[in-house]
XYZ file of C-alpha atoms in Angstrom:
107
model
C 12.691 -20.627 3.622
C 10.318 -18.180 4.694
C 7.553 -16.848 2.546
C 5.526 -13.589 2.734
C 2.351 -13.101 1.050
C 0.740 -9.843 -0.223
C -2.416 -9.848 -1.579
C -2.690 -6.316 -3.202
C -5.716 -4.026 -5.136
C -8.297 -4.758 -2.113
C -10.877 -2.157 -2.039
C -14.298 -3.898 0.158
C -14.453 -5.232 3.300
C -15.736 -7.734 1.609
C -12.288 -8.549 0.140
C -10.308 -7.457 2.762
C -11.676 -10.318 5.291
C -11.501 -12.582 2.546
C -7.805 -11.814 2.314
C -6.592 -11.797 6.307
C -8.770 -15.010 6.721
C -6.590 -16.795 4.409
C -3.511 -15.603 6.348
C -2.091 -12.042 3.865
C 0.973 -11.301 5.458
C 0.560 -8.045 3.495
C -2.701 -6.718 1.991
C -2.282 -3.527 -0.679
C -4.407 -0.832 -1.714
C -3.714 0.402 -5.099
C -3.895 4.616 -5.663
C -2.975 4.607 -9.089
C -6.477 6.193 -10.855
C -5.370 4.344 -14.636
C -6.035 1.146 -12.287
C -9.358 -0.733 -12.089
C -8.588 -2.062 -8.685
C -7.696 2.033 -7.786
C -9.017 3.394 -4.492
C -9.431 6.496 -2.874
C -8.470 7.795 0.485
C -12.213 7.319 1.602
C -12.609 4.420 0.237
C -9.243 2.507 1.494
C -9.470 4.380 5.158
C -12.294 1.947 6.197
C -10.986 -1.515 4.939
C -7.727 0.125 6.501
C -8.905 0.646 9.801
C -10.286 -3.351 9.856
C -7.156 -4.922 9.665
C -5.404 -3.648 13.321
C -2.366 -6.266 13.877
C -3.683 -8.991 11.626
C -1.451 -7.908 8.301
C 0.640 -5.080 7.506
C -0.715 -2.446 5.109
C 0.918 -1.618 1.595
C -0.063 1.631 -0.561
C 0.597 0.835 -3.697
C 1.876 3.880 -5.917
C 2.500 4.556 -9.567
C 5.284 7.442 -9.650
C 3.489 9.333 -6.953
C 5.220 12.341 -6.325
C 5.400 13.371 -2.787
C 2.125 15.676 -2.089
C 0.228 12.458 -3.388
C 2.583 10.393 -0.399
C 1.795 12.697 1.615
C -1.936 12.130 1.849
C -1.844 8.486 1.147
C 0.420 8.400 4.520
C -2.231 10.356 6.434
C -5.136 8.532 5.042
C -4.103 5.249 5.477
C -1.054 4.990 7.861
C 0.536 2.501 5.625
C 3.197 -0.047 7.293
C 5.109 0.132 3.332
C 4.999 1.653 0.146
C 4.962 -0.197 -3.021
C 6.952 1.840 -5.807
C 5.638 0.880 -9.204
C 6.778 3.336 -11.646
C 10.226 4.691 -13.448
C 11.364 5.483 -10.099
C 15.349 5.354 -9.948
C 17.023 3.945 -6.545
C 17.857 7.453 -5.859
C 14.009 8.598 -5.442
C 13.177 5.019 -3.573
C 16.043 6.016 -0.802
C 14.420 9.727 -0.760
C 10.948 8.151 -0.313
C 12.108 5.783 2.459
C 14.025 8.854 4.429
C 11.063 11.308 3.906
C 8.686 9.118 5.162
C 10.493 6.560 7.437
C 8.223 3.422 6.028
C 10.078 0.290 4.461
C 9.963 0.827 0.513
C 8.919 -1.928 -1.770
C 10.256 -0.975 -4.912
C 8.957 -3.181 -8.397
C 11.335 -3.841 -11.006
């Protein structure tokens, strides 16, 4: 069996490296503001841009409609979203075809 690990709410470079040097598979940046590990797009862009091929990037949302996908898409390029909220299978498949990324949805 094969196992993937995420390590998600990253928002340093600090805590980025920390994450891809102990092999992430995934690495998440949370933009939900009711968070304490939320980011913004300034904020997650440079992290972002330090990871290249060495993990795939997750945005994290919290029933983010789509303007807020939108600019999370074009700030950070994510490789996957990560659905947190009341969304029904019917907005995940509507998120997936909008944006063509792989949907992560939480249960």
């Amino acid at each position: 069996m094969t196992f993937l690990v995420k390590i998600c709410g990253l928002s340093t470079p600090e805590t980025l490296d920390v994450a891809l040097d102990a092999g992430a598979d995934m690495v998440g940046f949370v933009f939900f503001p009711a968070s304490p590990r939320h980011v913004s797009f300034e904020t997650a862009r440079s992290p972002a841009s330090r990871i290249k091929d060495r993990a795939r990037k997750v945005a994290l949302t919290v029933n983010a409609d789509d303007a807020l996908l939108e600019n999370i898409v074009a700030a950070l390029k994510p490789d996957m979203l990560q659905l947190h909220g009341h969304e029904t299978p019917e907005r995940v498949a509507a998120v997936r075809e909008r944006f063509g990324l792989p949907v992560m949805k939480v249960l």
